Amino acid sequence: MANIFSGIKPSGDLTLGNYIGAITNFVKLQDEHNCYFCVVDLHAITVPQDRADLKKRTKDIAALYLACGIDPKKATVFIQSEVPAHTQLGWLLECNTYIGELNRMTQFKDKAQKNGTDGLTSGLYTYPVLMAADILLYDSNLVPVGDDQKQHVEIARDIAVRFNNKYGETFILPETYAHKVGARIMDLQDPTKKMSKSDNDKGCILLLDDPKIIHKKIMSAITDSESIVKFDKENKPGISNLLTIYSKITNLTIEELEGKFVNANYGEFKKALADELVTFITPIQNRFNEIRNSKELDDILDEGAMIANQYANRKVQKVMKKIGLIRK
Ligand code: ATP
Ligand code: LTN
């Protein structure tokens, strides 16, 4: 039985990309492993957030975890800021992380390139170290994430190796757990770009989108002029992305789908995909509406925070002792 940790930032509303890339694996892993699934609100505040939106989205994401099938009897579900050991370990690890390592992080480099470094916070820069703390705190063996987060799991591993060499065996070395296909769902309007909750527009399907909006977004997804439903990521990135989504929500293989739509035009294919998506998303939305404002959700998060605090506090004490931060 392995330890598993993962988190999603409340920086926007959950997308189909978050679901397919990350949450499907959370649900799969919870049956066999010791899982911690967190809403990483401290990571969200590395960029400006509206107070009311942050508060609302944090609970929305926790409720969506449950609505998507995470079972609080099997997994610990909690909010990162309710477990202070994350920031404590974050500092201890920052003192064991090199600036050169952080300079190589592509997520930060991309953001800095887009807008320049003026106005970027030091929290955004050291973000990967807090993420390493999240992971290492729970002795995590596996970290289920989408493709874009692999580099962050690697730096967590590098920090763990360095710490272990300096202070003796302390941390488990974590590994990324990602899908082979579908680890990166692309934007429907620009299939060369990741579908992302912080630039939510027509190219991004939200788990809480109205069925009519889902139809509209799928029908207006960018494709090519060939009108042949065939997977070819290089030359037909739009239709390949739609095929990936179709395959992930129905469990039909890409080949089965190519066969099913061999005589269909893009309009027919898109209409069938939109119908499948609505069928798949409606029960998630119904469960979300049941649980979002319930006492049950608060009880689950209280219990989750208690279990996580217990584990995390013990770990931080061990780490402090190794460093020499101990009076008696
Ligand atoms: P932001 O746009 O604010 O950076 P995001 O939509 O990328 O947010 P995160 O909170 O960063 O979402 O990611 C949560 C999880 O979902 C991560 O494991 C991430 O790899 C995964 N994920 C996010 N977007 C996609 C996507 N388009 N395809 C597959 N996985 C994704
Ligand atoms: N950086 C991640 C969110 C995140 C995370 C984590 C994922 C923060 N801490 C720990 C896995 C494990 C992101 O942007 N998706």
mmCIF file of C-alpha atoms and ligand atoms in Angstrom:
data_model
loop_
_atom_site.group_PDB
_atom_site.id
_atom_site.type_symbol
_atom_site.label_atom_id
_atom_site.label_comp_id
_atom_site.label_asym_id
_atom_site.label_seq_id
_atom_site.Cartn_x
_atom_site.Cartn_y
_atom_site.Cartn_z
ATOM 1 C CA MET A 1 0.000 0.000 0.000
ATOM 2 C CA ALA A 2 1.542 3.295 -1.132
ATOM 3 C CA ASN A 3 0.984 6.818 0.166
ATOM 4 C CA ILE A 4 -0.565 9.146 -2.391
ATOM 5 C CA PHE A 5 -0.809 12.951 -2.305
ATOM 6 C CA SER A 6 -2.262 15.378 -4.807
ATOM 7 C CA GLY A 7 -3.833 18.808 -4.875
ATOM 8 C CA ILE A 8 -5.731 21.231 -7.057
ATOM 9 C CA LYS A 9 -5.587 25.023 -6.703
ATOM 10 C CA PRO A 10 -8.809 26.993 -6.202
ATOM 11 C CA SER A 11 -7.633 29.489 -8.841
ATOM 12 C CA GLY A 12 -10.718 28.982 -10.997
ATOM 13 C CA ASP A 13 -13.568 26.573 -11.553
ATOM 14 C CA LEU A 14 -12.678 22.934 -12.191
ATOM 15 C CA THR A 15 -12.277 21.979 -15.830
ATOM 16 C CA LEU A 16 -12.658 18.816 -17.790
ATOM 17 C CA GLY A 17 -8.825 18.888 -18.050
ATOM 18 C CA ASN A 18 -8.504 18.728 -14.247
ATOM 19 C CA TYR A 19 -10.987 15.866 -14.178
ATOM 20 C CA ILE A 20 -9.441 13.762 -16.931
ATOM 21 C CA GLY A 21 -5.785 14.572 -16.169
ATOM 22 C CA ALA A 22 -5.911 14.291 -12.382
ATOM 23 C CA ILE A 23 -9.190 13.399 -10.654
ATOM 24 C CA THR A 24 -9.847 10.166 -12.577
ATOM 25 C CA ASN A 25 -6.562 8.865 -11.172
ATOM 26 C CA PHE A 26 -7.423 10.060 -7.648
ATOM 27 C CA VAL A 27 -10.598 7.969 -7.801
ATOM 28 C CA LYS A 28 -8.739 4.968 -9.158
ATOM 29 C CA LEU A 29 -5.950 5.062 -6.563
ATOM 30 C CA GLN A 30 -8.165 5.503 -3.490
ATOM 31 C CA ASP A 31 -9.248 1.838 -3.508
ATOM 32 C CA GLU A 32 -5.789 0.425 -2.940
ATOM 33 C CA HIS A 33 -3.722 3.158 -1.322
ATOM 34 C CA ASN A 34 -3.487 5.584 1.515
ATOM 35 C CA CYS A 35 -4.614 8.793 -0.198
ATOM 36 C CA TYR A 36 -4.490 12.485 0.767
ATOM 37 C CA PHE A 37 -6.382 14.820 -1.580
ATOM 38 C CA CYS A 38 -6.009 18.476 -0.820
ATOM 39 C CA VAL A 39 -7.404 21.799 -2.031
ATOM 40 C CA VAL A 40 -4.173 23.773 -2.258
ATOM 41 C CA ASP A 41 -5.460 27.241 -1.414
ATOM 42 C CA LEU A 42 -1.995 28.496 -0.389
ATOM 43 C CA HIS A 43 -0.796 27.818 -3.918
ATOM 44 C CA ALA A 44 -3.710 29.798 -5.343
ATOM 45 C CA ILE A 45 -2.641 32.988 -3.526
ATOM 46 C CA THR A 46 0.711 33.068 -5.333
ATOM 47 C CA VAL A 47 -1.258 35.164 -7.854
ATOM 48 C CA PRO A 48 -3.915 37.738 -6.871
ATOM 49 C CA GLN A 49 -7.267 36.263 -5.794
ATOM 50 C CA ASP A 50 -10.532 37.919 -4.886
ATOM 51 C CA ARG A 51 -11.312 37.065 -1.244
ATOM 52 C CA ALA A 52 -14.941 35.987 -1.788
ATOM 53 C CA ASP A 53 -14.101 33.970 -4.919
ATOM 54 C CA LEU A 54 -11.253 32.188 -3.166
ATOM 55 C CA LYS A 55 -13.475 31.244 -0.244
ATOM 56 C CA LYS A 56 -16.234 29.970 -2.545
ATOM 57 C CA ARG A 57 -13.957 28.058 -4.920
ATOM 58 C CA THR A 58 -12.090 26.318 -2.140
ATOM 59 C CA LYS A 59 -15.294 24.655 -0.994
ATOM 60 C CA ASP A 60 -16.500 24.155 -4.567
ATOM 61 C CA ILE A 61 -13.391 22.110 -5.325
ATOM 62 C CA ALA A 62 -13.721 20.048 -2.150
ATOM 63 C CA ALA A 63 -17.376 19.337 -3.056
ATOM 64 C CA LEU A 64 -16.394 18.459 -6.619
ATOM 65 C CA TYR A 65 -13.774 16.002 -5.370
ATOM 66 C CA LEU A 66 -16.590 14.153 -3.626
ATOM 67 C CA ALA A 67 -19.053 14.574 -6.495
ATOM 68 C CA CYS A 68 -16.477 13.055 -8.880
ATOM 69 C CA GLY A 69 -16.220 9.933 -6.742
ATOM 70 C CA ILE A 70 -13.609 10.531 -4.052
ATOM 71 C CA ASP A 71 -14.862 8.656 -1.026
ATOM 72 C CA PRO A 72 -13.963 10.261 2.321
ATOM 73 C CA LYS A 73 -14.070 6.810 3.931
ATOM 74 C CA LYS A 74 -11.181 5.783 1.700
ATOM 75 C CA ALA A 75 -9.238 9.031 1.257
ATOM 76 C CA THR A 76 -8.410 12.021 3.453
ATOM 77 C CA VAL A 77 -9.845 15.194 1.901
ATOM 78 C CA PHE A 78 -8.720 18.540 3.348
ATOM 79 C CA ILE A 79 -7.785 22.172 2.813
ATOM 80 C CA GLN A 80 -4.053 22.976 2.723
ATOM 81 C CA SER A 81 -4.212 26.161 4.851
ATOM 82 C CA GLU A 82 -5.851 24.173 7.676
ATOM 83 C CA VAL A 83 -2.645 22.184 8.108
ATOM 84 C CA PRO A 84 0.107 24.663 9.103
ATOM 85 C CA ALA A 85 2.821 21.999 8.767
ATOM 86 C CA HIS A 86 2.755 22.564 4.970
ATOM 87 C CA THR A 87 4.158 26.082 5.332
ATOM 88 C CA GLN A 88 6.510 25.020 8.139
ATOM 89 C CA LEU A 89 8.064 22.296 6.021
ATOM 90 C CA GLY A 90 8.003 24.664 3.031
ATOM 91 C CA TRP A 91 10.427 26.994 4.848
ATOM 92 C CA LEU A 92 12.679 24.150 5.980
ATOM 93 C CA LEU A 93 12.880 22.935 2.381
ATOM 94 C CA GLU A 94 13.447 26.438 0.967
ATOM 95 C CA CYS A 95 16.639 26.483 2.994
ATOM 96 C CA ASN A 96 17.659 23.340 1.096
ATOM 97 C CA THR A 97 16.690 24.452 -2.421
ATOM 98 C CA TYR A 98 18.933 26.370 -4.819
ATOM 99 C CA ILE A 99 17.870 29.490 -6.672
ATOM 100 C CA GLY A 100 19.272 27.936 -9.850
ATOM 101 C CA GLU A 101 16.792 25.052 -9.517
ATOM 102 C CA LEU A 102 13.846 27.415 -9.209
ATOM 103 C CA ASN A 103 15.086 29.428 -12.198
ATOM 104 C CA ARG A 104 14.676 26.323 -14.348
ATOM 105 C CA MET A 105 10.993 25.787 -13.524
ATOM 106 C CA THR A 106 9.048 26.216 -16.766
ATOM 107 C CA GLN A 107 5.753 27.248 -15.116
ATOM 108 C CA PHE A 108 7.461 30.277 -13.508
ATOM 109 C CA LYS A 109 9.519 31.022 -16.629
ATOM 110 C CA ASP A 110 6.356 31.017 -18.790
ATOM 111 C CA LYS A 111 4.549 33.404 -16.451
ATOM 112 C CA ALA A 112 7.611 35.665 -16.213
ATOM 113 C CA GLN A 113 8.012 35.676 -19.985
ATOM 114 C CA LYS A 114 4.369 36.572 -20.573
ATOM 115 C CA ASN A 115 4.163 39.527 -18.191
ATOM 116 C CA GLY A 116 7.740 40.235 -17.043
ATOM 117 C CA THR A 117 8.757 39.717 -13.425
ATOM 118 C CA ASP A 118 7.339 43.066 -12.224
ATOM 119 C CA GLY A 119 4.362 42.310 -10.030
ATOM 120 C CA LEU A 120 5.190 38.604 -9.672
ATOM 121 C CA THR A 121 5.414 37.546 -6.034
ATOM 122 C CA SER A 122 8.237 35.661 -4.385
ATOM 123 C CA GLY A 123 5.547 33.115 -3.430
ATOM 124 C CA LEU A 124 5.067 32.327 -7.109
ATOM 125 C CA TYR A 125 8.813 31.819 -7.433
ATOM 126 C CA THR A 126 9.076 29.445 -4.463
ATOM 127 C CA TYR A 127 5.760 27.738 -5.303
ATOM 128 C CA PRO A 128 7.493 24.440 -6.249
ATOM 129 C CA VAL A 129 9.068 24.221 -2.783
ATOM 130 C CA LEU A 130 5.676 24.470 -1.062
ATOM 131 C CA MET A 131 4.479 21.783 -3.470
ATOM 132 C CA ALA A 132 7.485 19.639 -2.502
ATOM 133 C CA ALA A 133 6.514 20.144 1.148
ATOM 134 C CA ASP A 134 2.934 19.014 0.381
ATOM 135 C CA ILE A 135 4.250 15.828 -1.164
ATOM 136 C CA LEU A 136 7.112 14.987 1.211
ATOM 137 C CA LEU A 137 5.089 15.694 4.353
ATOM 138 C CA TYR A 138 2.941 12.601 3.751
ATOM 139 C CA ASP A 139 5.795 10.273 2.705
ATOM 140 C CA SER A 140 4.107 10.102 -0.688
ATOM 141 C CA ASN A 141 5.262 7.409 -3.095
ATOM 142 C CA LEU A 142 3.039 8.487 -5.979
ATOM 143 C CA VAL A 143 1.690 11.862 -7.070
ATOM 144 C CA PRO A 144 -1.217 11.695 -9.536
ATOM 145 C CA VAL A 145 -1.036 14.825 -11.721
ATOM 146 C CA GLY A 146 -1.401 15.947 -15.327
ATOM 147 C CA ASP A 147 1.524 16.146 -17.662
ATOM 148 C CA ASP A 148 2.270 19.824 -16.888
ATOM 149 C CA GLN A 149 3.220 19.058 -13.274
ATOM 150 C CA LYS A 150 5.933 16.460 -13.893
ATOM 151 C CA GLN A 151 8.764 18.976 -13.504
ATOM 152 C CA HIS A 152 7.404 20.009 -10.099
ATOM 153 C CA VAL A 153 7.340 16.410 -8.872
ATOM 154 C CA GLU A 154 10.924 16.008 -10.103
ATOM 155 C CA ILE A 155 12.154 18.976 -8.075
ATOM 156 C CA ALA A 156 10.379 17.529 -5.007
ATOM 157 C CA ARG A 157 12.370 14.369 -5.574
ATOM 158 C CA ASP A 158 15.643 16.290 -6.029
ATOM 159 C CA ILE A 159 15.052 18.197 -2.789
ATOM 160 C CA ALA A 160 14.288 14.927 -0.972
ATOM 161 C CA VAL A 161 17.493 13.296 -2.257
ATOM 162 C CA ARG A 162 19.568 16.306 -1.189
ATOM 163 C CA PHE A 163 17.962 16.432 2.260
ATOM 164 C CA ASN A 164 18.438 12.699 2.793
ATOM 165 C CA ASN A 165 22.108 12.951 1.824
ATOM 166 C CA LYS A 166 22.687 15.863 4.169
ATOM 167 C CA TYR A 167 20.660 14.772 7.202
ATOM 168 C CA GLY A 168 20.113 11.015 6.790
ATOM 169 C CA GLU A 169 17.079 9.084 5.452
ATOM 170 C CA THR A 170 14.079 11.342 6.064
ATOM 171 C CA PHE A 171 11.942 11.543 2.943
ATOM 172 C CA ILE A 172 10.438 8.985 0.559
ATOM 173 C CA LEU A 173 11.309 9.762 -3.072
ATOM 174 C CA PRO A 174 8.033 10.520 -4.896
ATOM 175 C CA GLU A 175 7.128 9.597 -8.455
ATOM 176 C CA THR A 176 4.648 11.100 -10.887
ATOM 177 C CA TYR A 177 1.597 9.001 -11.702
ATOM 178 C CA ALA A 178 0.073 10.202 -14.991
ATOM 179 C CA HIS A 179 -2.023 8.834 -17.842
ATOM 180 C CA LYS A 180 -0.228 7.743 -20.995
ATOM 181 C CA VAL A 181 -3.001 9.304 -23.092
ATOM 182 C CA GLY A 182 -5.054 12.227 -21.808
ATOM 183 C CA ALA A 183 -2.491 13.614 -19.369
ATOM 184 C CA ARG A 184 -2.896 16.936 -21.181
ATOM 185 C CA ILE A 185 -6.318 18.002 -22.438
ATOM 186 C CA MET A 186 -6.014 20.922 -24.816
ATOM 187 C CA ASP A 187 -7.985 24.148 -25.202
ATOM 188 C CA LEU A 188 -10.931 23.728 -27.597
ATOM 189 C CA GLN A 189 -10.197 27.040 -29.339
ATOM 190 C CA ASP A 190 -6.416 26.610 -29.435
ATOM 191 C CA PRO A 191 -5.472 22.922 -29.327
ATOM 192 C CA THR A 192 -1.770 23.766 -29.011
ATOM 193 C CA LYS A 193 -2.459 25.195 -25.527
ATOM 194 C CA LYS A 194 -3.443 23.354 -22.313
ATOM 195 C CA MET A 195 -7.100 23.686 -21.233
ATOM 196 C CA SER A 196 -6.656 25.833 -18.142
ATOM 197 C CA LYS A 197 -9.018 27.029 -15.438
ATOM 198 C CA SER A 198 -7.355 30.436 -15.097
ATOM 199 C CA ASP A 199 -8.057 31.382 -18.676
ATOM 200 C CA ASN A 200 -11.523 29.962 -18.796
ATOM 201 C CA ASP A 201 -13.376 30.952 -21.962
ATOM 202 C CA LYS A 202 -14.987 29.207 -24.926
ATOM 203 C CA GLY A 203 -12.058 26.794 -25.144
ATOM 204 C CA CYS A 204 -12.529 25.397 -21.667
ATOM 205 C CA ILE A 205 -15.285 23.070 -20.411
ATOM 206 C CA LEU A 206 -16.100 23.526 -16.744
ATOM 207 C CA LEU A 207 -17.475 20.646 -14.701
ATOM 208 C CA LEU A 208 -20.295 22.949 -13.616
ATOM 209 C CA ASP A 209 -21.127 24.283 -17.093
ATOM 210 C CA ASP A 210 -24.768 24.217 -18.111
ATOM 211 C CA PRO A 211 -25.547 21.455 -20.693
ATOM 212 C CA LYS A 212 -26.447 24.108 -23.303
ATOM 213 C CA ILE A 213 -23.068 25.786 -22.843
ATOM 214 C CA ILE A 214 -21.303 22.424 -23.136
ATOM 215 C CA HIS A 215 -23.050 21.814 -26.475
ATOM 216 C CA LYS A 216 -22.102 25.288 -27.687
ATOM 217 C CA LYS A 217 -18.441 24.954 -26.659
ATOM 218 C CA ILE A 218 -18.043 21.524 -28.271
ATOM 219 C CA MET A 219 -19.843 22.511 -31.474
ATOM 220 C CA SER A 220 -17.561 25.554 -31.863
ATOM 221 C CA ALA A 221 -14.326 23.676 -31.067
ATOM 222 C CA ILE A 222 -11.589 24.317 -33.628
ATOM 223 C CA THR A 223 -10.962 21.393 -36.008
ATOM 224 C CA ASP A 224 -9.386 21.110 -39.453
ATOM 225 C CA SER A 225 -10.887 21.268 -42.924
ATOM 226 C CA GLU A 226 -10.527 17.554 -43.724
ATOM 227 C CA SER A 227 -13.675 16.346 -41.941
ATOM 228 C CA ILE A 228 -12.276 12.850 -41.277
ATOM 229 C CA VAL A 229 -12.537 11.658 -37.659
ATOM 230 C CA LYS A 230 -9.026 10.354 -37.190
ATOM 231 C CA PHE A 231 -6.440 10.669 -34.410
ATOM 232 C CA ASP A 232 -3.365 12.545 -35.646
ATOM 233 C CA LYS A 233 -1.966 14.809 -32.959
ATOM 234 C CA GLU A 234 0.536 16.532 -35.250
ATOM 235 C CA ASN A 235 -1.693 17.378 -38.192
ATOM 236 C CA LYS A 236 -5.153 17.256 -36.602
ATOM 237 C CA PRO A 237 -4.651 18.493 -33.009
ATOM 238 C CA GLY A 238 -8.247 19.698 -32.595
ATOM 239 C CA ILE A 239 -10.029 16.499 -33.577
ATOM 240 C CA SER A 240 -7.394 14.416 -31.739
ATOM 241 C CA ASN A 241 -8.119 16.336 -28.542
ATOM 242 C CA LEU A 242 -11.874 15.754 -28.961
ATOM 243 C CA LEU A 243 -11.248 12.051 -29.572
ATOM 244 C CA THR A 244 -9.142 11.884 -26.400
ATOM 245 C CA ILE A 245 -11.945 13.508 -24.383
ATOM 246 C CA TYR A 246 -14.520 11.151 -25.908
ATOM 247 C CA SER A 247 -12.363 8.140 -25.156
ATOM 248 C CA LYS A 248 -11.698 9.177 -21.546
ATOM 249 C CA ILE A 249 -15.335 9.735 -20.621
ATOM 250 C CA THR A 250 -16.710 6.620 -22.312
ATOM 251 C CA ASN A 251 -13.806 4.180 -21.942
ATOM 252 C CA LEU A 252 -13.999 3.445 -25.679
ATOM 253 C CA THR A 253 -10.576 3.271 -27.317
ATOM 254 C CA ILE A 254 -9.516 5.791 -29.945
ATOM 255 C CA GLU A 255 -9.604 2.996 -32.575
ATOM 256 C CA GLU A 256 -13.148 2.048 -31.573
ATOM 257 C CA LEU A 257 -14.186 5.677 -31.914
ATOM 258 C CA GLU A 258 -12.513 6.082 -35.304
ATOM 259 C CA GLY A 259 -14.482 3.011 -36.427
ATOM 260 C CA LYS A 260 -17.756 4.271 -34.944
ATOM 261 C CA PHE A 261 -17.442 7.652 -36.727
ATOM 262 C CA VAL A 262 -15.876 6.460 -39.971
ATOM 263 C CA ASN A 263 -18.764 7.786 -42.041
ATOM 264 C CA ALA A 264 -19.613 10.778 -39.877
ATOM 265 C CA ASN A 265 -18.781 14.415 -40.506
ATOM 266 C CA TYR A 266 -17.334 16.657 -37.779
ATOM 267 C CA GLY A 267 -20.753 18.106 -36.913
ATOM 268 C CA GLU A 268 -22.211 14.642 -36.213
ATOM 269 C CA PHE A 269 -19.150 13.607 -34.220
ATOM 270 C CA LYS A 270 -19.228 16.776 -32.117
ATOM 271 C CA LYS A 271 -22.946 16.415 -31.432
ATOM 272 C CA ALA A 272 -22.413 12.831 -30.200
ATOM 273 C CA LEU A 273 -19.508 13.961 -27.998
ATOM 274 C CA ALA A 274 -21.551 16.824 -26.513
ATOM 275 C CA ASP A 275 -24.385 14.381 -25.686
ATOM 276 C CA GLU A 276 -21.929 11.978 -24.023
ATOM 277 C CA LEU A 277 -20.395 14.814 -22.034
ATOM 278 C CA VAL A 278 -23.768 15.983 -20.745
ATOM 279 C CA THR A 279 -24.712 12.415 -19.767
ATOM 280 C CA PHE A 280 -21.435 12.074 -17.931
ATOM 281 C CA ILE A 281 -21.422 15.489 -16.225
ATOM 282 C CA THR A 282 -25.096 15.657 -15.085
ATOM 283 C CA PRO A 283 -24.771 13.167 -12.166
ATOM 284 C CA ILE A 284 -21.601 14.979 -11.007
ATOM 285 C CA GLN A 285 -23.495 18.280 -11.000
ATOM 286 C CA ASN A 286 -26.454 16.738 -9.160
ATOM 287 C CA ARG A 287 -24.223 15.312 -6.436
ATOM 288 C CA PHE A 288 -22.335 18.634 -6.214
ATOM 289 C CA ASN A 289 -25.600 20.513 -5.641
ATOM 290 C CA GLU A 290 -26.596 18.055 -2.908
ATOM 291 C CA ILE A 291 -23.352 18.333 -1.003
ATOM 292 C CA ARG A 292 -21.986 21.858 -1.618
ATOM 293 C CA ASN A 293 -23.830 23.616 1.217
ATOM 294 C CA SER A 294 -24.311 20.612 3.464
ATOM 295 C CA LYS A 295 -23.032 20.016 6.964
ATOM 296 C CA GLU A 296 -21.675 16.742 5.580
ATOM 297 C CA LEU A 297 -19.043 18.634 3.558
ATOM 298 C CA ASP A 298 -17.856 20.620 6.584
ATOM 299 C CA ASP A 299 -17.723 17.465 8.685
ATOM 300 C CA ILE A 300 -15.646 15.682 6.045
ATOM 301 C CA LEU A 301 -13.210 18.613 5.811
ATOM 302 C CA ASP A 302 -12.925 18.910 9.615
ATOM 303 C CA GLU A 303 -12.159 15.215 9.913
ATOM 304 C CA GLY A 304 -9.730 15.415 6.969
ATOM 305 C CA ALA A 305 -7.847 18.333 8.560
ATOM 306 C CA MET A 306 -7.579 16.433 11.837
ATOM 307 C CA ILE A 307 -6.110 13.314 10.220
ATOM 308 C CA ALA A 308 -3.760 15.345 8.009
ATOM 309 C CA ASN A 309 -2.572 17.501 10.933
ATOM 310 C CA GLN A 310 -1.743 14.409 12.946
ATOM 311 C CA TYR A 311 0.411 12.903 10.226
ATOM 312 C CA ALA A 312 1.996 16.174 9.129
ATOM 313 C CA ASN A 313 2.876 17.470 12.599
ATOM 314 C CA ARG A 314 4.681 14.269 13.452
ATOM 315 C CA LYS A 315 6.671 14.477 10.218
ATOM 316 C CA VAL A 316 7.642 18.121 10.699
ATOM 317 C CA GLN A 317 8.871 17.371 14.218
ATOM 318 C CA LYS A 318 11.099 14.604 12.840
ATOM 319 C CA VAL A 319 12.509 16.933 10.164
ATOM 320 C CA MET A 320 13.194 19.725 12.672
ATOM 321 C CA LYS A 321 15.010 17.290 14.909
ATOM 322 C CA LYS A 322 17.245 16.201 12.036
ATOM 323 C CA ILE A 323 18.150 19.805 11.270
ATOM 324 C CA GLY A 324 18.899 20.648 14.901
ATOM 325 C CA LEU A 325 15.864 22.799 15.563
ATOM 326 C CA ILE A 326 15.195 21.258 18.919
ATOM 327 C CA ARG A 327 15.702 22.542 22.455
ATOM 328 C CA LYS A 328 15.565 19.336 24.489
HETATM 329 P P1 ATP B 1 -4.208 27.183 -13.549
HETATM 330 O O1 ATP B 1 -4.788 27.509 -14.883
HETATM 331 O O2 ATP B 1 -4.678 28.098 -12.455
HETATM 332 O O3 ATP B 1 -2.718 26.998 -13.572
HETATM 333 P P2 ATP B 1 -4.958 24.442 -13.924
HETATM 334 O O4 ATP B 1 -6.260 24.343 -14.634
HETATM 335 O O5 ATP B 1 -3.730 24.155 -14.687
HETATM 336 O O6 ATP B 1 -4.844 25.801 -13.137
HETATM 337 P P3 ATP B 1 -4.189 23.102 -11.525
HETATM 338 O O7 ATP B 1 -4.792 23.367 -10.221
HETATM 339 O O8 ATP B 1 -2.871 23.705 -11.785
HETATM 340 O O9 ATP B 1 -5.145 23.476 -12.725
HETATM 341 O O10 ATP B 1 -4.092 21.540 -11.776
HETATM 342 C C1 ATP B 1 -4.740 20.571 -11.055
HETATM 343 C C2 ATP B 1 -4.416 19.233 -11.660
HETATM 344 O O11 ATP B 1 -5.061 19.109 -12.930
HETATM 345 C C3 ATP B 1 -2.928 19.016 -11.919
HETATM 346 O O12 ATP B 1 -2.615 17.669 -11.642
HETATM 347 C C4 ATP B 1 -2.776 19.307 -13.369
HETATM 348 O O13 ATP B 1 -1.684 18.628 -13.947
HETATM 349 C C5 ATP B 1 -4.103 18.785 -13.923
HETATM 350 N N1 ATP B 1 -4.479 19.489 -15.143
HETATM 351 C C6 ATP B 1 -4.737 20.812 -15.258
HETATM 352 N N2 ATP B 1 -5.073 21.123 -16.518
HETATM 353 C C7 ATP B 1 -5.005 19.956 -17.223
HETATM 354 C C8 ATP B 1 -5.243 19.617 -18.592
HETATM 355 N N3 ATP B 1 -5.602 20.535 -19.475
HETATM 356 N N4 ATP B 1 -5.086 18.330 -18.959
HETATM 357 C C9 ATP B 1 -4.731 17.375 -18.056
HETATM 358 N N5 ATP B 1 -4.501 17.631 -16.756
HETATM 359 C C10 ATP B 1 -4.635 18.899 -16.335
HETATM 360 N N1 LTN B 2 1.151 22.734 -8.621
HETATM 361 C C1 LTN B 2 -0.013 21.957 -8.810
HETATM 362 C C2 LTN B 2 -0.953 21.939 -7.637
HETATM 363 C C3 LTN B 2 -0.289 21.323 -6.455
HETATM 364 C C4 LTN B 2 0.009 19.930 -6.310
HETATM 365 C C5 LTN B 2 0.636 19.826 -5.033
HETATM 366 C C6 LTN B 2 -0.184 18.809 -7.097
HETATM 367 C C7 LTN B 2 0.157 21.947 -5.347
HETATM 368 N N2 LTN B 2 0.694 21.063 -4.495
HETATM 369 C C8 LTN B 2 1.089 18.596 -4.555
HETATM 370 C C9 LTN B 2 0.285 17.583 -6.608
HETATM 371 C C10 LTN B 2 0.914 17.485 -5.364
HETATM 372 C C11 LTN B 2 -0.701 22.524 -10.022
HETATM 373 O O1 LTN B 2 -0.511 23.601 -10.381
HETATM 374 N N3 LTN B 2 -1.487 21.760 -10.626
#
